[in-house]
Short mmCIF file of C-alpha atoms in Angstrom, two decimals:
data_model
loop_
_atom_site.label_atom_id
_atom_site.label_comp_id
_atom_site.label_asym_id
_atom_site.label_seq_id
_atom_site.Cartn_x
_atom_site.Cartn_y
_atom_site.Cartn_z
CA MET S 123 0.00 0.00 0.00
CA SER S 124 1.09 3.56 -0.54
CA THR S 125 1.65 6.08 2.24
CA ARG S 126 -1.44 7.98 3.30
CA THR S 127 -2.01 10.59 5.98
CA ARG S 128 -5.45 9.65 7.30
CA HIS S 129 -8.28 7.15 7.05
CA MET S 130 -11.68 7.93 5.61
CA LYS S 131 -15.06 6.26 5.63
CA ARG S 132 -16.02 3.86 2.83
CA ARG S 133 -19.15 5.91 2.11
CA THR S 134 -17.26 9.17 1.55
CA MET S 135 -18.85 11.09 -1.33
CA LEU S 136 -17.77 13.90 -3.64
CA ARG S 137 -20.31 16.69 -3.38
CA GLY S 138 -21.07 19.84 -5.31
CA ILE S 139 -23.76 22.24 -6.48
CA LEU S 140 -25.53 21.28 -9.70
CA GLY S 141 -26.82 24.18 -11.74
CA GLY S 142 -27.40 26.31 -8.66
CA ALA S 143 -30.56 24.38 -7.92
CA GLY S 144 -29.38 21.58 -5.68
CA THR S 145 -26.53 19.34 -4.61
CA VAL S 146 -25.12 16.28 -6.30
CA ALA S 147 -23.20 13.44 -4.62
CA VAL S 148 -20.96 11.01 -6.46
CA GLY S 149 -19.57 7.84 -4.89
CA LEU S 150 -15.88 6.96 -4.81
CA PRO S 151 -14.05 3.75 -5.69
CA LEU S 152 -12.56 1.65 -2.89
CA LEU S 153 -9.42 3.58 -1.88
CA GLU S 154 -6.53 2.46 0.31
CA ALA S 155 -7.44 5.36 2.58
CA MET S 156 -10.67 3.48 3.34
CA LEU S 157 -8.82 0.32 4.39
CA ASP S 158 -6.77 -0.58 7.42
CA ASN S 159 -3.00 -0.63 7.20
CA HIS S 160 -2.91 -4.26 6.02
CA GLY S 161 -4.87 -4.40 3.40
CA GLU S 162 -11.10 8.34 -44.17
CA ALA S 163 -13.32 11.40 -43.70
CA LEU S 164 -16.44 11.87 -41.68
CA ALA S 165 -19.25 14.26 -42.52
CA ASP S 166 -17.54 17.11 -40.68
CA GLY S 167 -14.31 16.62 -42.64
CA SER S 168 -12.35 14.99 -39.82
CA PRO S 169 -10.55 11.76 -40.70
CA LEU S 170 -12.08 8.40 -39.95
CA PRO S 171 -10.62 7.25 -36.64
CA LYS S 172 -8.00 4.58 -36.30
CA ARG S 173 -8.65 1.74 -33.88
CA PHE S 174 -6.52 -0.62 -31.83
CA GLY S 175 -7.23 -4.00 -30.32
CA VAL S 176 -5.60 -6.82 -28.38
CA TRP S 177 -6.79 -10.40 -28.91
CA PHE S 178 -5.20 -12.54 -26.20
CA TRP S 179 -5.16 -16.25 -25.50
CA GLY S 180 -3.41 -18.12 -22.69
CA ASN S 181 -0.65 -20.74 -22.86
CA GLY S 182 1.09 -19.76 -26.07
CA THR S 183 1.61 -21.99 -29.09
CA HIS S 184 4.24 -24.51 -30.31
CA PRO S 185 7.66 -22.81 -30.54
CA GLY S 186 9.59 -23.68 -33.65
CA ASN S 187 6.52 -25.17 -35.31
CA TRP S 188 3.75 -22.58 -35.37
CA ALA S 189 5.18 -20.03 -37.80
CA PRO S 190 5.23 -20.31 -41.61
CA GLN S 191 8.30 -21.49 -43.48
CA ALA S 192 8.32 -18.66 -46.02
CA GLN S 193 9.12 -15.06 -45.10
CA GLY S 194 7.50 -12.03 -46.66
CA ALA S 195 4.07 -11.87 -48.30
CA ASN S 196 4.17 -15.44 -49.62
CA TRP S 197 3.74 -17.11 -46.24
CA GLN S 198 1.18 -19.93 -46.10
CA ALA S 199 -1.60 -20.31 -43.54
CA THR S 200 -1.13 -24.00 -42.78
CA GLY S 201 -0.73 -26.17 -39.70
CA ILE S 202 -1.58 -24.29 -36.51
CA LEU S 203 -2.27 -21.17 -38.60
CA ALA S 204 -4.68 -22.92 -40.99
CA GLY S 205 -7.65 -21.05 -39.52
CA LEU S 206 -6.17 -17.77 -40.75
CA ALA S 207 -6.42 -18.78 -44.41
CA PRO S 208 -9.68 -16.87 -45.14
CA VAL S 209 -8.08 -13.60 -43.94
CA LYS S 210 -4.43 -14.40 -44.62
CA GLU S 211 -3.83 -11.25 -46.68
CA GLU S 212 -4.96 -9.11 -43.73
CA ILE S 213 -2.48 -10.57 -41.24
CA SER S 214 1.23 -10.26 -40.58
CA VAL S 215 2.99 -13.00 -38.63
CA ILE S 216 5.94 -12.02 -36.46
CA SER S 217 7.97 -15.00 -35.25
CA GLY S 218 11.40 -15.61 -33.79
CA GLY S 219 11.27 -13.12 -30.92
CA THR S 220 12.54 -14.01 -27.44
CA LEU S 221 10.73 -12.32 -24.56
CA PRO S 222 13.39 -11.34 -21.96
CA VAL S 223 11.62 -12.46 -18.76
CA LYS S 224 13.62 -12.45 -15.52
CA ASN S 225 12.17 -15.73 -14.21
CA ALA S 226 11.64 -14.06 -10.84
CA HIS S 227 7.93 -14.86 -10.41
CA ASN S 228 5.23 -16.91 -12.10
CA LEU S 229 6.27 -17.19 -15.73
CA HIS S 230 2.78 -16.88 -17.19
CA VAL S 231 2.35 -13.54 -15.42
CA GLU S 232 5.85 -12.40 -16.34
CA GLY S 233 5.14 -13.12 -19.98
CA ALA S 234 1.72 -11.48 -20.08
CA VAL S 235 2.97 -8.37 -18.28
CA GLY S 236 6.12 -8.30 -20.40
CA ILE S 237 4.38 -8.32 -23.78
CA LEU S 238 1.29 -6.27 -22.84
CA ALA S 239 2.80 -3.70 -20.47
CA GLY S 240 6.45 -3.94 -21.46
CA GLY S 241 7.76 -4.41 -17.95
CA ASN S 242 8.45 -6.67 -14.99
CA PRO S 243 5.51 -7.47 -12.68
CA LEU S 244 5.12 -5.65 -9.39
CA LEU S 245 4.78 -7.88 -6.31
CA HIS S 246 2.32 -6.49 -3.77
CA PRO S 247 3.87 -5.81 -0.32
CA SER S 248 1.20 -7.99 1.29
CA TYR S 249 2.88 -11.06 -0.20
CA LYS S 250 4.43 -13.04 2.66
CA GLY S 251 5.78 -16.13 0.97
CA GLN S 252 2.53 -17.80 -0.07
CA ALA S 253 2.99 -20.51 -2.69
CA ASN S 254 0.80 -18.74 -5.21
CA ASN S 255 2.79 -15.56 -5.86
CA TRP S 256 0.87 -15.04 -9.12
CA ASP S 257 -2.09 -13.87 -7.07
CA PHE S 258 -0.03 -10.90 -5.82
CA LEU S 259 1.37 -9.62 -9.13
CA THR S 260 0.29 -6.67 -11.24
CA VAL S 261 1.56 -4.49 -14.07
CA PRO S 262 4.18 -1.77 -13.47
CA SER S 263 2.54 0.61 -15.95
CA PRO S 264 -0.49 0.86 -18.26
CA SER S 265 -1.02 -1.95 -20.75
CA VAL S 266 -0.61 -1.28 -24.46
CA ASP S 267 -4.35 -1.00 -25.08
CA GLN S 268 -4.60 1.77 -22.49
CA ILE S 269 -1.62 3.60 -23.98
CA ALA S 270 -3.40 3.48 -27.33
CA ALA S 271 -6.67 4.59 -25.75
CA GLU S 272 -5.06 7.73 -24.32
CA HIS S 273 -4.36 8.82 -27.88
CA LEU S 274 -7.32 7.37 -29.77
CA ALA S 275 -10.33 7.80 -27.48
CA GLY S 276 -11.28 11.30 -28.60
CA SER S 277 -14.99 11.89 -28.12
CA SER S 278 -15.98 8.23 -28.45
CA PRO S 279 -18.32 7.33 -25.58
CA TYR S 280 -16.26 4.34 -24.42
CA LYS S 281 -12.57 4.92 -24.00
CA THR S 282 -12.00 1.19 -24.19
CA LEU S 283 -13.97 -2.05 -24.35
CA ALA S 284 -12.79 -4.96 -22.20
CA ILE S 285 -14.19 -8.35 -23.21
CA GLY S 286 -13.70 -11.90 -21.97
CA ILE S 287 -14.80 -15.24 -23.39
CA THR S 288 -13.80 -18.04 -20.99
CA PRO S 289 -13.75 -17.80 -17.16
CA VAL S 290 -10.85 -15.77 -15.77
CA HIS S 291 -8.46 -17.14 -13.17
CA THR S 292 -9.58 -16.80 -9.56
CA SER S 293 -7.37 -16.74 -6.46
CA ASN S 294 -6.11 -20.09 -5.25
CA ALA S 295 -6.80 -21.45 -1.79
CA GLY S 296 -4.60 -19.69 0.73
CA SER S 297 -4.54 -16.40 -1.16
CA ASN S 298 -8.20 -15.46 -1.28
CA ASN S 299 -8.82 -11.76 -1.87
CA ALA S 300 -5.20 -11.35 -2.94
CA PRO S 301 -4.57 -8.00 -4.65
CA GLY S 302 -2.83 -9.29 -7.78
CA THR S 303 -4.49 -8.62 -11.11
CA ALA S 304 -2.16 -9.77 -13.89
CA ILE S 305 -2.92 -13.51 -13.70
CA SER S 306 -6.58 -12.77 -14.43
CA TYR S 307 -6.84 -9.59 -16.52
CA ILE S 308 -5.03 -8.09 -19.49
CA SER S 309 -6.27 -4.48 -19.61
CA HIS S 310 -4.71 -2.22 -16.97
CA PRO S 311 -4.88 1.60 -16.78
CA ALA S 312 -2.47 1.51 -13.81
CA PRO S 313 -0.90 -0.90 -11.29
CA TYR S 314 -3.57 -2.84 -9.34
CA VAL S 315 -6.29 -1.25 -11.48
CA PHE S 316 -7.85 -3.36 -14.23
CA ASN S 317 -10.73 -3.12 -16.66
CA PRO S 318 -13.02 -6.05 -15.81
CA PRO S 319 -14.04 -7.86 -18.99
CA VAL S 320 -17.67 -8.22 -20.01
CA MET S 321 -18.23 -11.96 -20.42
CA ASP S 322 -21.82 -12.01 -21.70
CA PRO S 323 -22.45 -10.77 -25.28
CA SER S 324 -26.01 -9.84 -24.38
CA LYS S 325 -24.73 -7.55 -21.61
CA LEU S 326 -22.24 -5.94 -23.98
CA PHE S 327 -25.07 -5.42 -26.47
CA ALA S 328 -27.23 -3.75 -23.79
CA GLU S 329 -24.34 -1.54 -22.69
CA LEU S 330 -23.45 -0.43 -26.20
CA PHE S 331 -26.75 -0.43 -28.06
CA GLY S 332 -29.54 -0.71 -25.49
CA MET S 333 -30.23 3.04 -25.54
CA PHE S 334 -28.27 3.95 -28.65
CA HIS S 335 -30.01 5.05 -31.81
CA PRO S 336 -27.66 6.28 -34.55
CA GLY S 337 -28.12 10.00 -35.10
CA GLU S 338 -30.12 10.64 -31.93
CA PRO S 339 -28.81 12.09 -28.63
CA PRO S 340 -29.69 10.11 -25.48
CA PRO S 341 -32.69 11.58 -23.60
CA GLU S 342 -30.73 11.90 -20.33
CA ALA S 343 -28.34 14.44 -21.83
CA LEU S 344 -29.66 17.62 -20.24
CA ALA S 345 -30.19 16.11 -16.79
CA ARG S 346 -26.67 14.68 -16.48
CA ALA S 347 -24.59 17.26 -18.33
CA LYS S 348 -22.87 18.99 -15.40
CA VAL S 349 -22.19 16.27 -12.81
CA LEU S 350 -18.42 16.24 -13.23
CA ASP S 351 -18.17 20.03 -13.10
CA ALA S 352 -20.26 20.08 -9.92
CA ILE S 353 -17.94 17.80 -7.94
CA ARG S 354 -14.62 18.95 -9.42
CA ASP S 355 -13.65 21.28 -6.53
CA ASP S 356 -14.42 18.67 -3.88
CA ALA S 357 -12.42 16.10 -5.84
CA SER S 358 -9.42 18.43 -6.00
CA THR S 359 -9.50 18.95 -2.24
CA LEU S 360 -9.78 15.22 -1.58
CA ARG S 361 -6.91 14.40 -3.92
CA GLY S 362 -4.48 16.35 -1.78
CA ARG S 363 -5.26 14.08 1.18
CA LEU S 364 -4.57 10.81 -0.64
CA GLY S 365 -1.53 8.63 -1.21
CA LYS S 366 -0.07 7.91 -4.64
CA TYR S 367 -2.13 4.82 -5.51
CA ASP S 368 -5.34 6.39 -4.21
CA GLN S 369 -4.71 9.50 -6.30
CA SER S 370 -4.40 7.26 -9.34
CA ARG S 371 -7.65 5.46 -8.48
CA LEU S 372 -9.46 8.76 -7.96
CA ASP S 373 -8.20 10.14 -11.28
CA LEU S 374 -9.37 7.03 -13.10
CA HIS S 375 -12.74 7.21 -11.33
CA LEU S 376 -13.26 10.81 -12.44
CA GLU S 377 -12.19 9.84 -15.94
CA GLY S 378 -14.87 7.17 -15.88
CA ILE S 379 -17.49 9.74 -14.90
CA SER S 380 -16.33 11.91 -17.78
CA GLU S 381 -16.74 8.96 -20.16
CA LEU S 382 -20.25 8.42 -18.83
CA GLN S 383 -21.09 12.04 -19.54
CA ASN S 384 -19.85 11.58 -23.09
CA ARG S 385 -22.22 8.66 -23.45
CA LEU S 386 -25.14 10.67 -22.11
CA THR S 387 -24.54 13.94 -23.90
CA ALA S 388 -22.76 13.22 -27.19
CA MET S 389 -24.82 12.95 -30.33
CA VAL S 390 -23.31 9.81 -31.81
CA ALA S 391 -23.98 10.16 -35.50
CA GLY S 392 -22.08 7.03 -36.52
CA GLY S 393 -20.93 6.21 -40.00
CA GLU S 394 -22.84 5.30 -43.11
CA TYR S 395 -22.88 1.63 -42.13
CA CYS S 396 -23.55 2.18 -38.42
CA SER S 397 -26.69 0.39 -37.26
CA THR S 398 -28.05 -1.30 -34.18
CA PRO S 399 -27.28 -5.04 -34.42
CA PRO S 400 -29.53 -7.76 -33.01
CA ASP S 401 -29.06 -8.86 -29.41
CA PRO S 402 -26.88 -12.00 -29.71
CA GLY S 403 -27.88 -13.49 -26.38
CA ASN S 404 -25.28 -15.43 -24.40
CA PRO S 405 -24.42 -18.66 -26.25
CA ASP S 406 -23.09 -21.64 -24.29
CA SER S 407 -20.34 -22.18 -26.85
CA ALA S 408 -17.10 -20.21 -26.42
CA ARG S 409 -16.75 -20.08 -30.19
CA LEU S 410 -20.23 -18.58 -30.58
CA ARG S 411 -19.62 -16.11 -27.75
CA ALA S 412 -16.36 -15.05 -29.41
CA ARG S 413 -18.17 -14.58 -32.74
CA ALA S 414 -20.93 -12.55 -31.11
CA MET S 415 -18.40 -10.34 -29.35
CA ALA S 416 -16.49 -9.84 -32.61
CA GLU S 417 -19.62 -8.68 -34.41
CA LEU S 418 -20.53 -6.30 -31.58
CA VAL S 419 -17.01 -4.83 -31.54
CA ALA S 420 -17.09 -4.38 -35.32
CA MET S 421 -20.34 -2.42 -35.13
CA ALA S 422 -19.17 -0.45 -32.09
CA PHE S 423 -16.15 0.63 -34.14
CA ALA S 424 -18.34 1.48 -37.13
CA CYS S 425 -20.58 3.61 -34.90
CA ASP S 426 -17.53 5.19 -33.21
CA LEU S 427 -18.77 4.06 -29.80
CA SER S 428 -15.19 3.03 -29.00
CA ARG S 429 -11.83 2.87 -30.74
CA VAL S 430 -9.98 0.43 -28.50
CA VAL S 431 -10.76 -3.14 -27.44
CA SER S 432 -9.06 -5.81 -25.37
CA LEU S 433 -10.44 -9.31 -25.87
CA GLU S 434 -9.23 -11.96 -23.43
CA PHE S 435 -10.19 -15.31 -24.90
CA SER S 436 -8.52 -17.07 -21.97
CA SER S 437 -6.47 -15.86 -19.02
CA PRO S 438 -2.72 -16.30 -18.78
CA ALA S 439 -1.99 -20.05 -18.33
CA SER S 440 -5.38 -21.11 -19.78
CA HIS S 441 -6.73 -23.04 -16.78
CA VAL S 442 -9.90 -23.97 -18.67
CA GLY S 443 -11.20 -26.52 -21.15
CA TYR S 444 -12.60 -26.02 -24.66
CA PRO S 445 -15.77 -28.10 -25.11
CA ASP S 446 -16.29 -26.74 -28.64
CA ILE S 447 -13.48 -28.96 -29.86
CA GLY S 448 -13.96 -31.83 -27.40
CA ILE S 449 -11.23 -30.63 -25.05
CA THR S 450 -12.69 -30.49 -21.55
CA ASN S 451 -11.18 -30.83 -18.10
CA ALA S 452 -13.05 -34.13 -17.77
CA SER S 453 -11.84 -35.54 -21.09
CA LEU S 454 -8.25 -34.47 -20.46
CA GLY S 455 -8.21 -35.30 -16.76
CA ALA S 456 -6.90 -31.78 -16.13
CA SER S 457 -7.21 -28.23 -17.41
CA PHE S 458 -5.68 -27.46 -20.80
CA HIS S 459 -2.77 -25.87 -18.92
CA GLU S 460 -2.00 -28.89 -16.74
CA TYR S 461 -2.60 -31.35 -19.57
CA GLU S 462 -0.03 -29.60 -21.73
CA HIS S 463 2.52 -29.81 -18.91
CA GLN S 464 1.83 -33.55 -18.67
CA LYS S 465 1.63 -34.49 -22.35
CA GLY S 466 3.55 -31.84 -24.26
CA TYR S 467 2.48 -30.94 -27.78
CA ASP S 468 0.29 -33.95 -28.48
CA ALA S 469 -2.70 -34.03 -30.83
CA ASN S 470 -5.09 -32.55 -28.25
CA VAL S 471 -2.81 -29.60 -27.52
CA ILE S 472 -2.19 -28.90 -31.22
CA LYS S 473 -5.96 -29.02 -31.75
CA GLY S 474 -6.38 -26.38 -29.03
CA LEU S 475 -3.63 -24.15 -30.42
CA THR S 476 -5.18 -24.35 -33.88
CA TYR S 477 -8.58 -23.46 -32.39
CA PHE S 478 -7.19 -20.24 -30.90
CA MET S 479 -5.91 -19.16 -34.30
CA GLU S 480 -9.26 -19.95 -35.93
CA LEU S 481 -11.02 -17.63 -33.48
CA TYR S 482 -8.50 -14.83 -33.98
CA GLY S 483 -9.14 -15.18 -37.71
CA GLU S 484 -12.90 -14.98 -37.16
CA PHE S 485 -12.45 -11.76 -35.16
CA VAL S 486 -10.47 -10.24 -38.02
CA ALA S 487 -13.10 -11.39 -40.52
CA ALA S 488 -15.89 -9.73 -38.51
CA LEU S 489 -14.10 -6.37 -38.70
CA ARG S 490 -13.54 -6.80 -42.41
CA ALA S 491 -17.23 -7.58 -42.97
CA ILE S 492 -18.42 -4.05 -42.06
CA PRO S 493 -18.03 -1.56 -44.95
CA GLU S 494 -16.62 1.86 -44.13
CA GLY S 495 -15.65 4.64 -46.52
CA ASP S 496 -13.95 3.13 -49.53
CA GLY S 497 -13.10 -0.05 -47.65
CA ASN S 498 -14.04 -1.67 -44.37
CA VAL S 499 -13.61 -1.25 -40.62
CA LEU S 500 -10.51 -3.47 -40.54
CA ASP S 501 -8.74 -1.09 -42.91
CA ARG S 502 -8.32 1.41 -40.06
CA CYS S 503 -7.55 -1.12 -37.32
CA CYS S 504 -4.41 -2.60 -35.83
CA ILE S 505 -5.31 -5.83 -34.02
CA LEU S 506 -2.50 -7.39 -31.99
CA GLY S 507 -2.81 -11.12 -31.32
CA THR S 508 -0.55 -12.59 -28.66
CA SER S 509 -0.22 -14.76 -25.56
CA ASP S 510 1.63 -15.08 -22.24
CA VAL S 511 4.29 -17.62 -23.22
CA ALA S 512 5.74 -18.96 -26.44
CA GLY S 513 5.04 -22.54 -25.33
CA GLY S 514 3.03 -23.75 -22.36
CA TRP S 515 4.64 -27.17 -22.02
CA ASP S 516 8.01 -25.89 -20.76
CA HIS S 517 7.27 -22.16 -20.32
CA ALA S 518 9.37 -21.31 -23.36
CA PHE S 519 9.78 -17.67 -24.40
CA ASN S 520 11.68 -18.12 -27.66
CA ASP S 521 9.65 -17.87 -30.88
CA PHE S 522 6.99 -15.82 -29.11
CA PRO S 523 3.61 -15.78 -30.95
CA LEU S 524 2.63 -12.41 -32.42
CA LEU S 525 0.08 -11.50 -35.07
CA VAL S 526 -0.91 -8.09 -36.43
CA ALA S 527 -4.07 -7.62 -38.50
CA GLY S 528 -5.51 -4.65 -40.35
CA GLY S 529 -4.30 -1.66 -42.27
CA ALA S 530 -4.25 1.08 -39.59
CA GLY S 531 -5.39 3.64 -42.14
CA GLY S 532 -2.59 2.81 -44.56
CA ALA S 533 0.16 2.64 -41.93
CA LEU S 534 0.52 -1.16 -42.00
CA VAL S 535 1.75 -3.16 -44.98
CA ARG S 536 -0.91 -4.97 -47.03
CA PRO S 537 -1.00 -7.82 -47.82
CA GLY S 538 0.42 -9.07 -44.56
CA ILE S 539 3.91 -10.50 -44.32
CA HIS S 540 5.88 -12.97 -42.21
CA VAL S 541 8.85 -11.46 -40.41
CA SER S 542 11.30 -13.22 -38.09
CA LEU S 543 12.80 -11.15 -35.28
CA GLY S 544 15.82 -13.46 -35.13
CA GLY S 545 15.81 -13.67 -31.34
CA GLY S 546 15.07 -9.97 -30.89
CA ASN S 547 12.69 -8.21 -28.53
CA PRO S 548 9.01 -9.08 -29.17
CA CYS S 549 7.97 -5.75 -27.60
CA ARG S 550 8.90 -4.22 -30.94
CA VAL S 551 5.49 -5.47 -32.11
CA PRO S 552 3.26 -3.56 -29.65
CA TYR S 553 5.52 -0.54 -30.22
CA THR S 554 4.95 -0.90 -33.98
CA CYS S 555 1.19 -1.06 -33.39
CA LEU S 556 1.27 2.11 -31.32
CA LYS S 557 3.15 3.93 -34.07
CA ALA S 558 0.71 2.57 -36.67
CA VAL S 559 -2.21 4.22 -34.85
CA ASP S 560 -0.22 7.47 -34.50
CA SER S 561 0.42 7.29 -30.77
CA PRO S 562 3.03 9.91 -29.84
CA VAL S 563 5.04 7.51 -27.67
CA LYS S 564 8.78 7.53 -28.25
CA SER S 565 9.27 3.99 -26.93
CA PHE S 566 7.39 1.11 -25.37
CA GLY S 567 8.31 -0.73 -22.20
CA SER S 568 10.90 -0.34 -19.47
CA ALA S 569 14.06 -2.08 -18.27
CA GLN S 570 15.00 -5.03 -20.51
CA TYR S 571 11.73 -4.75 -22.47
CA GLU S 572 12.13 -1.15 -23.60
CA THR S 573 12.28 -0.59 -27.32
CA SER S 574 11.95 2.22 -29.84
CA GLU S 575 12.44 -0.03 -32.87
CA ALA S 576 9.58 -0.92 -35.19
CA VAL S 577 9.38 -4.34 -36.83
CA PRO S 578 11.13 -4.09 -40.22
CA GLY S 579 8.74 -4.06 -43.15
CA LEU S 580 5.55 -3.79 -41.10
CA LEU S 581 5.05 -0.02 -41.33
CA VAL S 582 4.50 1.58 -44.71
#
């Protein structure tokens, strides 16, 4: 926990005068100060927005065997990558990178934090030698999707969309209520702060489109327009009383209120092909849930409801089964993660790794299916596909799996190519994506992960 000067009650509110006619009170997130000491062109002439996404799966792939043989644009979508064949020209494959983990903590967390946040995990000071140190680890800095969102969000109502498909990791026995976040979540605005993924497509539909009608402002606009202004002075006073982490949480909370006001007050005109999709429900099948989420994200991008998405198909380590392809914990006698440790890269594991690539390909296809301007939504996207390790069997980090899809408004090479990093730093790929969407960052990552080099041939 960070240093703080005083405790405060959990029900502390930010208060202010709204429009001179009455008071408004806004709740606060759970702060450490509340705990004990242990604990192309649019109609207005502006360019069509670029978008960024992360599509993440747990437990890696098969190092030395997943990538194509040929380099350049003539790579073939075969083997584990066979599911990418329908969208092969939209995708670049980046192989041969070695993620420079320190091997100081759980390797699945080190890998996920390394590639997504470009740093070494932070271990919470409440860790006292418990066996499950992964439940106490978090990111040292914002994840790549949040870096992109800082630049791309603009006036879109949702700064970022966080989506999940299979159940996330929960704390192990002996570390219940542990403060770590990086074993379970991939989208982090700050250390110990994560964007919880929406797991139900029907709930995402209701959030995005339940009250949205292209071209019409929401009816609540006038009533909610000044909430943030009303409590701003009280928030400023409170901030001076808080420790470092609590200040960060408060800032993010106020940012969330600002996003909500955008949703309530902005007239979201959308693009020519923006429309309200049907409610997809919540299918039992992970494949069907992933497809439904992909279609909702594609339309959310087309309607400019958001410009950034993180989709977590499975958590780091992939402690789940995949009934869609006959791989269940019961049939394997263990989770996919444990089974791979026991059996290596047998037919069941290869089937699972191929399945992940099929679903990434379907996500890319959903973006390509929505027309926009002279092309489609994917033309202005950069979608990073990656995992937490190169190989789950032995926690390998050589030949780290990385995919980049889309055109990023002409910034990414089309058709896609296969590039080998020759043992180099895989963080060059998220850095390349940030540059493709015009983020002003000069580098990505810290310590041994830091890079300011783009992947050769990927940027136009």
